[in-house]
Short mmCIF file of C-alpha atoms in Angstrom, two decimals:
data_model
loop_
_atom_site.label_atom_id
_atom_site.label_comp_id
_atom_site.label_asym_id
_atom_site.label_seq_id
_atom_site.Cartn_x
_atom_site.Cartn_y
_atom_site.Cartn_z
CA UNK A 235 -30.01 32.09 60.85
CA UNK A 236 -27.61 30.10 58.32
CA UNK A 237 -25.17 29.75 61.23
CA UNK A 238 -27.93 28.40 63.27
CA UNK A 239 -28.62 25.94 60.27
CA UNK A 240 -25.05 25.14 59.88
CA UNK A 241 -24.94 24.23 63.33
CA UNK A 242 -27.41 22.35 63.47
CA UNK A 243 -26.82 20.28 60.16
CA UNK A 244 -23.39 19.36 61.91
CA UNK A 245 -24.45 18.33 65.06
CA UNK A 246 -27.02 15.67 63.38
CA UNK A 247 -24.03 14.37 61.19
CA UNK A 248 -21.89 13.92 64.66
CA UNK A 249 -25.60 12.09 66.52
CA UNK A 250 -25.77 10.35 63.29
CA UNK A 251 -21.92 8.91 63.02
CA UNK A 252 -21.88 8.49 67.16
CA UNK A 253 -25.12 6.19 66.33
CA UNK A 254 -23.78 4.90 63.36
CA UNK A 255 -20.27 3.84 65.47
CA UNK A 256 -22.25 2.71 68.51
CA UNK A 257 -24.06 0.11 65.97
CA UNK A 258 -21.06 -1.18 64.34
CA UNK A 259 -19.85 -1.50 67.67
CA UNK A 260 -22.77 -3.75 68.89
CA UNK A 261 -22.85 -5.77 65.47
CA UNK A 262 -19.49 -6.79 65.92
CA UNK A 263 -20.07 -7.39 69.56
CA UNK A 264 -22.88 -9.60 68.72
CA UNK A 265 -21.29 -11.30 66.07
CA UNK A 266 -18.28 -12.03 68.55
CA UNK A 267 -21.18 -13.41 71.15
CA UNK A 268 -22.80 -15.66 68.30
CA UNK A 269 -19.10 -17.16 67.28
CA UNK A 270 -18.33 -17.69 70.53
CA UNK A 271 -21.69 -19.50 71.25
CA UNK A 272 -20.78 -21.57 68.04
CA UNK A 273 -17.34 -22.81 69.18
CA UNK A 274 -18.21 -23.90 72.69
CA UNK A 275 -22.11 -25.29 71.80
CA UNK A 276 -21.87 -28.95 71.20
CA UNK A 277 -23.31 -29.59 67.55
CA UNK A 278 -26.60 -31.56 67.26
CA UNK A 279 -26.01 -35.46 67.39
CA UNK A 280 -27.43 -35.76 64.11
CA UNK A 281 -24.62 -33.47 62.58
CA UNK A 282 -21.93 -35.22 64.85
CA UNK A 283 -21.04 -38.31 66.63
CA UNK A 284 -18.81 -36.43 69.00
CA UNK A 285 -20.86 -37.46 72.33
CA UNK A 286 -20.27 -40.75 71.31
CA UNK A 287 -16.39 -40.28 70.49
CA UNK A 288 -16.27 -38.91 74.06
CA UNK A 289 -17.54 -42.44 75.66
CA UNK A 290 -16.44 -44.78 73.21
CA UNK A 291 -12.66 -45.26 72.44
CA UNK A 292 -13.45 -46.82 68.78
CA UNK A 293 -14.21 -43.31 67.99
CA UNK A 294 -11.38 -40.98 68.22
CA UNK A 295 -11.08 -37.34 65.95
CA UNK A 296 -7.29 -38.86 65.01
CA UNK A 297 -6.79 -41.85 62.73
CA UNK A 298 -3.90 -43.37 61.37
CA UNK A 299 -3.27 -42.89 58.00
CA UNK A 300 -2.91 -46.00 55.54
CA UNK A 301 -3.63 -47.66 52.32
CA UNK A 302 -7.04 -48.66 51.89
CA UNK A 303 -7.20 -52.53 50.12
CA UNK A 304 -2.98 -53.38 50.17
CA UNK A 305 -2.81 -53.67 53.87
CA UNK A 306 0.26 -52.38 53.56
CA UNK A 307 2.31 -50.55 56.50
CA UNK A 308 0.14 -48.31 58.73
CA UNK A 309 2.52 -44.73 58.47
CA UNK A 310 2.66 -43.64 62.57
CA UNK A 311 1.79 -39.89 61.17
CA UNK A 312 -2.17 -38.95 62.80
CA UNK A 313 -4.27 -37.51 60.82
CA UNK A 314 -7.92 -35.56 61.51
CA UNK A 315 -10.44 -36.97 59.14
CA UNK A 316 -13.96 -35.19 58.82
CA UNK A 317 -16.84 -35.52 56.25
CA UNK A 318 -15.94 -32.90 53.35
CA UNK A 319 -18.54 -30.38 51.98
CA UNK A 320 -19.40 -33.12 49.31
CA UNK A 321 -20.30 -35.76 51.33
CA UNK A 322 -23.03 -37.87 50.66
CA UNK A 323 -25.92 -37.87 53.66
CA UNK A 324 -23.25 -36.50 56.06
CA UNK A 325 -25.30 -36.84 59.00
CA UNK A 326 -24.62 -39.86 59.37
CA UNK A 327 -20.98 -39.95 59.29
CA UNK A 328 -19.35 -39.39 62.78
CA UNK A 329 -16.12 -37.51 62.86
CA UNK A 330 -14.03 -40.22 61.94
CA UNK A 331 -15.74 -40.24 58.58
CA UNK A 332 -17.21 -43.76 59.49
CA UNK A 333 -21.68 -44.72 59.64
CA UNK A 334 -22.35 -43.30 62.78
CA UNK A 335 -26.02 -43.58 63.37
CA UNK A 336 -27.45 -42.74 66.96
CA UNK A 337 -30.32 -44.22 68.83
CA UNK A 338 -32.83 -42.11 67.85
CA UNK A 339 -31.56 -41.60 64.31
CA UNK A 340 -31.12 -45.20 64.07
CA UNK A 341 -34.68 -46.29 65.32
CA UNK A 342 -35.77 -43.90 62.98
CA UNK A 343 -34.48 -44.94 60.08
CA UNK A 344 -35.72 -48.87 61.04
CA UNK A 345 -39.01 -47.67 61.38
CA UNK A 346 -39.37 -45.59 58.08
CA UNK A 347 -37.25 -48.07 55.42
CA UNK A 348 -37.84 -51.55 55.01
CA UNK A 349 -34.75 -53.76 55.24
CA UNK A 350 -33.92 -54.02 51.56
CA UNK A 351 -34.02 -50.25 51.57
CA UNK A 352 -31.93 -49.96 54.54
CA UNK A 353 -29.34 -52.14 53.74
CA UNK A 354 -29.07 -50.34 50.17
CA UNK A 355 -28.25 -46.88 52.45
CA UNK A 356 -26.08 -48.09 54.26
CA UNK A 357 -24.02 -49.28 51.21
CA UNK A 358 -24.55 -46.40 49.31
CA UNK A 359 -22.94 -44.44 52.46
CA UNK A 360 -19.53 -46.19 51.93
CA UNK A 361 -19.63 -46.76 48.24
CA UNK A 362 -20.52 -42.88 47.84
CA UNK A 363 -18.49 -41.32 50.95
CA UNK A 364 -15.39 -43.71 49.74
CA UNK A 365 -15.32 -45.25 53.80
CA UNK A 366 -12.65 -47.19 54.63
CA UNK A 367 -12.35 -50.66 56.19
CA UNK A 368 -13.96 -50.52 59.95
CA UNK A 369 -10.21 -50.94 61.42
CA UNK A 370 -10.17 -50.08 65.59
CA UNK A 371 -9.33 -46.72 65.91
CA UNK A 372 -5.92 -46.31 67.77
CA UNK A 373 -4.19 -42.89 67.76
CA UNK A 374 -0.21 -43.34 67.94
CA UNK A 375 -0.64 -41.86 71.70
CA UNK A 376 -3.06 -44.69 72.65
CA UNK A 377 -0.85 -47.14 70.84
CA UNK A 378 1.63 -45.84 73.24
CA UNK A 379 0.09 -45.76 76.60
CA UNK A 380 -1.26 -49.62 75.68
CA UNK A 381 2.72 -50.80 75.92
CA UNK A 382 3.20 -49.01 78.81
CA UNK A 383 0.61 -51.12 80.69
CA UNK A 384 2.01 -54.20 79.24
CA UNK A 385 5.42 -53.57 80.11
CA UNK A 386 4.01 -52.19 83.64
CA UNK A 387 1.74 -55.74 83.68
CA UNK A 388 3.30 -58.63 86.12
CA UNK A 389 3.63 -61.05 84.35
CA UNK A 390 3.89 -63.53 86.73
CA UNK A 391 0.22 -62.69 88.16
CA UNK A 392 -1.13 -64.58 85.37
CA UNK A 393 0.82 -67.92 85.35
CA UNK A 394 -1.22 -70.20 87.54
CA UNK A 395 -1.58 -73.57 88.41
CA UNK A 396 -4.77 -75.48 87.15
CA UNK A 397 -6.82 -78.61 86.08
CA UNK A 398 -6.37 -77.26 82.25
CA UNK A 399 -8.96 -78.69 79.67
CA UNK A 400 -7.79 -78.57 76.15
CA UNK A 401 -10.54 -77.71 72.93
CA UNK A 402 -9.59 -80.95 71.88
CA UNK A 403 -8.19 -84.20 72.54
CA UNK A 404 -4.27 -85.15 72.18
CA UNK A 405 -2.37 -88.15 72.90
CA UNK A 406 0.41 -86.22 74.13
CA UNK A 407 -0.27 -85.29 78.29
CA UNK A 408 -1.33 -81.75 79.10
CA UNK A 409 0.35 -79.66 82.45
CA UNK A 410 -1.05 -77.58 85.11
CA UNK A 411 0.38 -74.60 84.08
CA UNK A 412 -1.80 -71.85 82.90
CA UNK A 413 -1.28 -68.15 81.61
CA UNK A 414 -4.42 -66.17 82.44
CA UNK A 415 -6.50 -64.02 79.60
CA UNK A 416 -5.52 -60.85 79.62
CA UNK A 417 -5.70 -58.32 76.92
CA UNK A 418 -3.15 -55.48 77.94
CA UNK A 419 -1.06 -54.33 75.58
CA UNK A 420 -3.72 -55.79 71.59
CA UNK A 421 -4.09 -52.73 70.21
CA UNK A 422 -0.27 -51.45 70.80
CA UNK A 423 0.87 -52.83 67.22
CA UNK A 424 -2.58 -51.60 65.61
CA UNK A 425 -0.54 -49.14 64.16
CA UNK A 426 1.98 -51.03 62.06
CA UNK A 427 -0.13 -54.34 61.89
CA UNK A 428 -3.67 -53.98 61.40
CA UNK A 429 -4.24 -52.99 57.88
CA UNK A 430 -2.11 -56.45 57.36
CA UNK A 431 -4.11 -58.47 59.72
CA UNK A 432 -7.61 -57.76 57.94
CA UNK A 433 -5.76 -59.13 54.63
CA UNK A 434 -5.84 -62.48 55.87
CA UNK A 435 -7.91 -64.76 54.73
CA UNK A 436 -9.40 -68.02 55.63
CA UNK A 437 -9.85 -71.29 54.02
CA UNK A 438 -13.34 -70.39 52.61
CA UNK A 439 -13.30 -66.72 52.81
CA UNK A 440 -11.90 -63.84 52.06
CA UNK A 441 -10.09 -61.50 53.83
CA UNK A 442 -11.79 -58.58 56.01
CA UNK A 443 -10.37 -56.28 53.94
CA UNK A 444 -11.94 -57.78 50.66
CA UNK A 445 -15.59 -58.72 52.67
CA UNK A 446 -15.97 -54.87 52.85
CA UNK A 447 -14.63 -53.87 49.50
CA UNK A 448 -17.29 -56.31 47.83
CA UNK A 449 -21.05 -55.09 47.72
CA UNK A 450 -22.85 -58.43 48.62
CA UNK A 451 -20.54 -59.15 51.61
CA UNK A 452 -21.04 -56.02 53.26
CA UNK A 453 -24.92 -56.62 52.45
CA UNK A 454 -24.39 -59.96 54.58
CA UNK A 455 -22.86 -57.29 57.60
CA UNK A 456 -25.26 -55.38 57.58
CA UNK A 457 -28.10 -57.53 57.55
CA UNK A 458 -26.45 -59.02 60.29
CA UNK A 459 -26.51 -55.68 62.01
CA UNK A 460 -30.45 -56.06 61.81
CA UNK A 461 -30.52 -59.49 62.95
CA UNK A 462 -28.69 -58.35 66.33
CA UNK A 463 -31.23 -55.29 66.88
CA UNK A 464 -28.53 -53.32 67.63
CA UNK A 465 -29.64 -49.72 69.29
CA UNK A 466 -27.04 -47.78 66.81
CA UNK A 467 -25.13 -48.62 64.37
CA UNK A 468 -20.84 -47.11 64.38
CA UNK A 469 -17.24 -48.66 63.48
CA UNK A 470 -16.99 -50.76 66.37
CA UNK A 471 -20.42 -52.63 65.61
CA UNK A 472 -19.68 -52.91 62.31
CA UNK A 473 -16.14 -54.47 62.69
CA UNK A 474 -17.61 -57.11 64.90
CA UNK A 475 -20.18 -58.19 62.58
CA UNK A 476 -17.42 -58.34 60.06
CA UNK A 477 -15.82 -60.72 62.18
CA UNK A 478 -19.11 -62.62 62.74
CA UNK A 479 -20.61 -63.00 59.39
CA UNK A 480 -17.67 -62.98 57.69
CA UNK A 481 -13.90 -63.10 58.52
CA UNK A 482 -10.93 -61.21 60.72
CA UNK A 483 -7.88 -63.01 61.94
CA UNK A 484 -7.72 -63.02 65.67
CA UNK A 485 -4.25 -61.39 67.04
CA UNK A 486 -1.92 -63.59 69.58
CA UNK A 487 -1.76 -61.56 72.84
CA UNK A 488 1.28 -59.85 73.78
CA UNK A 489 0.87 -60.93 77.43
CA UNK A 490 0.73 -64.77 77.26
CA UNK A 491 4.84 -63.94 74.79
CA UNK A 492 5.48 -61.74 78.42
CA UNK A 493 4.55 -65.02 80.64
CA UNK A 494 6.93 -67.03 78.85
CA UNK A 495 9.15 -65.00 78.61
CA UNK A 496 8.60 -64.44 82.53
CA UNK A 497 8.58 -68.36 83.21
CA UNK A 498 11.60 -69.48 81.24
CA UNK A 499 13.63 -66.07 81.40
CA UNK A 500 15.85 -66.30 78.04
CA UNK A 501 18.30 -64.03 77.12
CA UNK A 502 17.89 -64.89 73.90
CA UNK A 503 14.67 -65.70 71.27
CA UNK A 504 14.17 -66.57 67.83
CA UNK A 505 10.70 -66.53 66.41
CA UNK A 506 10.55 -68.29 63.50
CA UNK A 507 7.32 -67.39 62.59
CA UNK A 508 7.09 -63.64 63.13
CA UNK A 509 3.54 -63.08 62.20
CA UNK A 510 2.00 -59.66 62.96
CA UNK A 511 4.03 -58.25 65.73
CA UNK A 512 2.73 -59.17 68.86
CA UNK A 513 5.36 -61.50 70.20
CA UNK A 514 7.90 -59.12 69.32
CA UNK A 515 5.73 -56.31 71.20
CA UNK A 516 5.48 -58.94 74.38
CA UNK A 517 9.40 -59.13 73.87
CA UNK A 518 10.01 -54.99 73.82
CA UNK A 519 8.26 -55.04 76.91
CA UNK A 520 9.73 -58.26 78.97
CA UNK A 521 13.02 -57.27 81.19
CA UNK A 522 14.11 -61.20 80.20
CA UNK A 523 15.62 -61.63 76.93
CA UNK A 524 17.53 -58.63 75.57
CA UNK A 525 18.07 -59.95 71.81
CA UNK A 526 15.16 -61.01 69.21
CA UNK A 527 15.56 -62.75 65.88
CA UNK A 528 11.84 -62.80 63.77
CA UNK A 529 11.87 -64.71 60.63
CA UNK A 530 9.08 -64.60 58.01
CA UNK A 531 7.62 -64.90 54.49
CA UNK A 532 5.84 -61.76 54.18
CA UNK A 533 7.71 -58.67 53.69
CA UNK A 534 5.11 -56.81 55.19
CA UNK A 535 5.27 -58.11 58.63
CA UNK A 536 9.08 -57.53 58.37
CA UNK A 537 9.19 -53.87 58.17
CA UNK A 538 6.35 -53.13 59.90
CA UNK A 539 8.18 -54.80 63.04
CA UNK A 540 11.33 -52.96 62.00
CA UNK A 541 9.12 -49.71 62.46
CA UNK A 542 7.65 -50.92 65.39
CA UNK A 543 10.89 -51.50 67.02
CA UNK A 544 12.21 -47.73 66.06
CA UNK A 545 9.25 -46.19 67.53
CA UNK A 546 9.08 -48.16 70.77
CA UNK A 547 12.60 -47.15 71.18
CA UNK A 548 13.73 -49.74 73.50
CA UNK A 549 17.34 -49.12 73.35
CA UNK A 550 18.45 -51.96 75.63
CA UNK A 551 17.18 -54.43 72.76
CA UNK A 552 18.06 -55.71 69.88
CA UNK A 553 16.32 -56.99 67.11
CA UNK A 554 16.71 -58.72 63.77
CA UNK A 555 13.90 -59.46 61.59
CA UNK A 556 14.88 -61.79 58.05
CA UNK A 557 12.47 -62.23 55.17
CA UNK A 558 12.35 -65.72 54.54
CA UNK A 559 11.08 -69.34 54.91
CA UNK A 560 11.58 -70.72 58.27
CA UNK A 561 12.06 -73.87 56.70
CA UNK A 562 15.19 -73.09 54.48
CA UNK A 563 16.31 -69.83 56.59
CA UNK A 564 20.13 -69.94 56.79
CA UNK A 565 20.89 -69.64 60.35
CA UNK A 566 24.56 -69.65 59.45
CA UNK A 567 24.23 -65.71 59.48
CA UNK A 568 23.49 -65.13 62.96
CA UNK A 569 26.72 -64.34 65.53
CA UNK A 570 24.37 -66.09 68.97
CA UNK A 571 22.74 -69.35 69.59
CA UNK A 572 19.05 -68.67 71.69
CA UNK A 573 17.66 -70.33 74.67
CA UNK A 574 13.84 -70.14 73.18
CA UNK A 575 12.72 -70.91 69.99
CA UNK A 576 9.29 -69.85 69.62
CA UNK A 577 7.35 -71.30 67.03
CA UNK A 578 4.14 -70.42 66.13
CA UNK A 579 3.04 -72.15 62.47
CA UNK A 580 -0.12 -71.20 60.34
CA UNK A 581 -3.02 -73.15 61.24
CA UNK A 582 -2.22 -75.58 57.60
CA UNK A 583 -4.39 -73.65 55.49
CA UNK A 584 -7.00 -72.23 57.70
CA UNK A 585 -5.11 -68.65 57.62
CA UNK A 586 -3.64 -67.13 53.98
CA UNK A 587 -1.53 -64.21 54.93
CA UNK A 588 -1.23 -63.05 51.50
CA UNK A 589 -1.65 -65.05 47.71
CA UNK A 590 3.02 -64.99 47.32
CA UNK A 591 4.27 -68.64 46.63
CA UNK A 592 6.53 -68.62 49.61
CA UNK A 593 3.11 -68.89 52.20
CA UNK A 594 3.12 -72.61 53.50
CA UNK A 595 -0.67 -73.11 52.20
CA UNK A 596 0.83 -72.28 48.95
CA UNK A 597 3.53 -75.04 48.88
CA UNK A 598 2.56 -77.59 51.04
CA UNK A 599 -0.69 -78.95 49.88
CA UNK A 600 -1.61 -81.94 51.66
CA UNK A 601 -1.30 -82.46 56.14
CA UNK A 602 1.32 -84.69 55.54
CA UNK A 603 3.50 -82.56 53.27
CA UNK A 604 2.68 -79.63 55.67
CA UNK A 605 4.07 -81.47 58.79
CA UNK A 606 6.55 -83.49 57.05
CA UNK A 607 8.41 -80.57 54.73
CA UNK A 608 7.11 -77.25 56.82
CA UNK A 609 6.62 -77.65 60.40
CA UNK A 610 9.46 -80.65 61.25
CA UNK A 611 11.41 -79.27 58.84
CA UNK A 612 11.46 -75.98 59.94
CA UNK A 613 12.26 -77.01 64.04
CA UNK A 614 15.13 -78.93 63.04
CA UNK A 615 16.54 -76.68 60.63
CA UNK A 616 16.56 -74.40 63.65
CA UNK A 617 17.67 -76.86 66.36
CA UNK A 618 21.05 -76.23 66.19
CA UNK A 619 21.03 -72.68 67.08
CA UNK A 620 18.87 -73.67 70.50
CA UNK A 621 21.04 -73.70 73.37
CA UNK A 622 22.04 -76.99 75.71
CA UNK A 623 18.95 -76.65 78.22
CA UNK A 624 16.81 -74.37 75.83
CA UNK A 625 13.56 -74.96 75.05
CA UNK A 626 10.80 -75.11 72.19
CA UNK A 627 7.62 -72.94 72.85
CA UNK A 628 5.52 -74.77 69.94
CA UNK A 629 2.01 -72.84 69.85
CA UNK A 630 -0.12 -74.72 67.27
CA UNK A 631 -3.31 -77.05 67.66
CA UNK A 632 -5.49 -79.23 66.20
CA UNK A 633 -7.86 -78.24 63.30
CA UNK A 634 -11.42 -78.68 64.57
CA UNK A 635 -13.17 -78.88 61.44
CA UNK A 636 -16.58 -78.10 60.48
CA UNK A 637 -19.97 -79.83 58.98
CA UNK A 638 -18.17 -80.20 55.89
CA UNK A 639 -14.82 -81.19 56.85
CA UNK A 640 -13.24 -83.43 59.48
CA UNK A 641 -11.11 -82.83 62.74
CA UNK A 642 -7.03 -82.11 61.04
CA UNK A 643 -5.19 -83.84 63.36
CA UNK A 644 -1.01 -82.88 63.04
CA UNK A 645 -0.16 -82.26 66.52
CA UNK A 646 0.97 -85.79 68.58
CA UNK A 647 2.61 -86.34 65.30
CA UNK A 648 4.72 -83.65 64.54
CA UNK A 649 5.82 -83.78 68.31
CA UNK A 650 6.99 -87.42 68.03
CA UNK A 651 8.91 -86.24 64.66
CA UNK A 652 10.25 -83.62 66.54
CA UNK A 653 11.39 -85.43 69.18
CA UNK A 654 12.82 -88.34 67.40
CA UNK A 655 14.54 -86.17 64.26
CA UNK A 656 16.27 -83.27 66.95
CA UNK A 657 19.57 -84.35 68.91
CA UNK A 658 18.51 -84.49 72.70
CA UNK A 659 15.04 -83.61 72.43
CA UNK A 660 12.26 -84.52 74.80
CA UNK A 661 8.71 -83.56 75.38
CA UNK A 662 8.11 -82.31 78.52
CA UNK A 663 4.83 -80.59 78.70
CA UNK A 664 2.26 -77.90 78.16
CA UNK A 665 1.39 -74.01 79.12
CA UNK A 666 -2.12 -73.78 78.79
CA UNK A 667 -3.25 -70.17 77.54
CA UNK A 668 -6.59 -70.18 78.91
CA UNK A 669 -9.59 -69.07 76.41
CA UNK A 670 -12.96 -67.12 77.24
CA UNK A 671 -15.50 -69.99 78.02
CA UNK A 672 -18.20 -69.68 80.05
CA UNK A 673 -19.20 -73.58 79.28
CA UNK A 674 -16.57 -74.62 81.70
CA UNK A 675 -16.93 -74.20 85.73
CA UNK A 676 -13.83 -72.23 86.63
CA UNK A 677 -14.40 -74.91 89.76
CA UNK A 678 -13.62 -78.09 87.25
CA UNK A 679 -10.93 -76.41 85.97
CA UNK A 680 -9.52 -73.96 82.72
CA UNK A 681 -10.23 -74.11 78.89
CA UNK A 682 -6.64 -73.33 77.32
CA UNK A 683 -4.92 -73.82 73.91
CA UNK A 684 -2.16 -76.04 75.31
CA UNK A 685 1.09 -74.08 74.01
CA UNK A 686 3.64 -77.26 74.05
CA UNK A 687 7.23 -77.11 75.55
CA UNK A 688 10.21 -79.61 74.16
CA UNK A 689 13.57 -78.57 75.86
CA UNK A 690 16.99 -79.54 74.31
CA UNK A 691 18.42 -81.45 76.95
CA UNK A 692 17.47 -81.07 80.81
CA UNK A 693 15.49 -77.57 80.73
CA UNK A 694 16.73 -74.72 82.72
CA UNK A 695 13.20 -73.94 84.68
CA UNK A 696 12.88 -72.87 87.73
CA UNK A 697 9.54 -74.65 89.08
CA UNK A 698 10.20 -77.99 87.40
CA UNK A 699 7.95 -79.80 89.69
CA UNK A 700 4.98 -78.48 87.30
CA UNK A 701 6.81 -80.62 84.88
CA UNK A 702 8.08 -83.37 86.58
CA UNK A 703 11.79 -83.87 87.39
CA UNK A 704 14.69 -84.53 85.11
CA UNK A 705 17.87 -86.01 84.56
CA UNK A 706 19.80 -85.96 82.05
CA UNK A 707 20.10 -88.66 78.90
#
């Protein structure tokens, strides 16, 4: 009988531990199941934005890292930046840890808070969550890929012959030739130059990058936001009603440099107003000219190009960029004269790169100073290092002016200083780079910035017949 009971007692232990195994065994095999299920199961859009990151470029899992209010040099190192445990109302952050606010969410939220109320949570969101300026999201890959199609992009597809109507009125004659819009290749030097661009300011406001870092001005974006009715509310629709209500300095594009470079085919350029990059970029990708000098003021723009350069690794080309005035640069340094100067001056005082003496709002207060002592100045003081047969790509314009201020017009008259003050100099016509504007019948013609052209000498085109013909003085 105690056998029997000893028996017994051990074969319910072994049922008991064969149970007790078979149920571990199925807890971890449903925990397995359920952590599976969480990895692949898209999270709710409230939680996420990802859905949205999928479609929309602006939102991307990888940002470049950078300072937030210096605008200082964008590193090329990628970074993943989420909403931390602490964040404040994280639902509403998308995985870039920018206001990402869906349809329904958004309508929601419109419906339940007055505007006041609104306004006040959307604030709190990036005074709280510490969000950073609404740049456009471009991973270093993307950045990439975008040269790649400019240097890919024919150039010559967009030069085109047309009845070109300038935004305003000049004394000096304006050409048939037109470069076409095209964007291809704007958000390559995101990645060294935005953070600077957004530190620009105008000549009545600030820059982008102080708009957001002040309460009141990001109270005038958002309200805008409202005004617009906008179905959701993310990075990209916040960055263009930054730009809207308030301020961000519009980039050159790096295809109209590539369709100069394309038309007059120099082996040599110096830019004597560097700016932020995207000549230099148009350059990196051109076959055409093989050595770049960039001049400017701001030390910012000058090693951010310098980076640029390294990274784009275009081994065939060479590059020097100077910090200094283009006005007083000592050319004396350089070993080669260029065929193409390309001169691009601030708009007078409409643009402030940064608040340093050495910016040309800084020292040359009045129009005349500014074309008399910056922009004359600065061509001649280069004029000797242009080749015989070179030519002067002179992108500037007249200054429109506004309800409180009248038209500043420079233009005709630097040209005519120009032209009288360098040895051999004549004018002998325009580029147009055509604008977006649907006011004018593509029938009657193109809307274009004229971009003027003064050769030293009898210019060394090809299709002079859109000029006229030459001979030489």
């Amino acid at each position: 009988m105690g056998d029997d009971n000893k028996q017994g007692s051990s074969a319910l232990e072994k049922r008991h531990r064969r149970r007790s195994l078979r149920l571990n065994q199925e807890e971890n095999q449903t925990s397995a199941l359920n952590t599976d299920e969480v990895q692949s199961r898209p999270r709710r859009r409230h939680l996420s934005s990802e859905r949205s990151d999928i479609n929309n470029q602006e939102h991307t899992n990888r940002q470049i890292s950078r300072r937030r209010t210096k605008g200082s040099i964008m590193h090329d190192e990628v970074t993943t930046q989420l909403p931390t445990k602490q964040a404040f109302m994280p639902q509403y952050l998308g995985s870039d840890n920018h206001i990402n606010i869906g349809k329904d969410e958004w309508r929601l939220l419109k419906r339940k808070l007055k505007r006041p109320a609104l306004v006040s949570l959307l604030n709190e969101l990036v005074e709280k969550n510490n969000i950073d300026v609404p740049y456009r999201m471009t991973s270093k890959e993307q950045a990439w890929d975008d040269f790649q199609a400019l240097k890919a992009l024919d150039a010559g597809s967009l030069l085109h012959v047309n009845y070109n109507h300038a935004r305003m009125s000049y004394q000096h004659p304006i050409s048939l030739l037109t470069i076409d819009v095209d964007n291809t290749g704007s958000r390559a030097t995101d990645p060294y130059f935005q953070a600077i661009r957004f530190t620009c300011k105008g000549s009545r406001v600030g820059s982008a990058t102080d708009s957001w870092n002040d309460q009141e001005s990001r109270r005038a974006v958002f309200n805008h936001i409202l005004d617009q009715d906008t179905p959701f509310i993310d990075r990209h629709v916040i960055r263009k009603a930054l730009g809207t209500r308030r301020y961000i300095a519009a980039q050159y594009r790096p295809a109209v440099a590539k369709a100069i470079f394309h038309y007059f085919k120099p082996k040599s350029v110096i830019d004597m107003s560097l700016g932020w990059g995207d000549r230099l970029l148009g350059f990196e990708a051109s076959p055409y000219p093989k050595r770049f000098v960039g001049i400017d003021p701001d030390n910012r723009v000058i090693q951010a190009g310098n980076l640029m350069h390294k990274q784009l690794k275009q081994r065939s080309k060479k590059v020097e960029l100077y910090n200094a005035q283009a006005e007083s640069f000592k050319y004396e340094i350089l070993e080669e004269k260029a065929d193409l100067l390309y001169f691009c001056p601030p708009p007078f005082h409409d643009e402030r790169y940064t608040d340093e003496e050495s910016q040309a709002y800084k020292r040359y207060k009045t129009e005349n100073a500014f074309v008399d002592h910056f922009l004359v100045k600065a061509v001649v003081n280069a004029w000797h290092m242009l080749e015989e047969g070179g030519v002067l790509v002179l992108d500037m314009g007249d200054l429109r002016g506004s309800k409180r201020s009248e038209p500043i017009r420079f233009v005709d008259s630097a040209i005519d200083a120009i032209v009288h003050k360098c040895q051999f100099a004549r004018y002998i016509g325009t580029i147009g780079a055509r604008i977006n504007d649907r006011t004018v019948d593509d029938q009657l013609g193109a809307r274009i910035d004229p971009i003027w052209i003064i050769s030293k000498g009898t210019p060394s085109i090809t299709e002079q017949a859109l000029f006229g013909r030459f001979t030489s003085k």
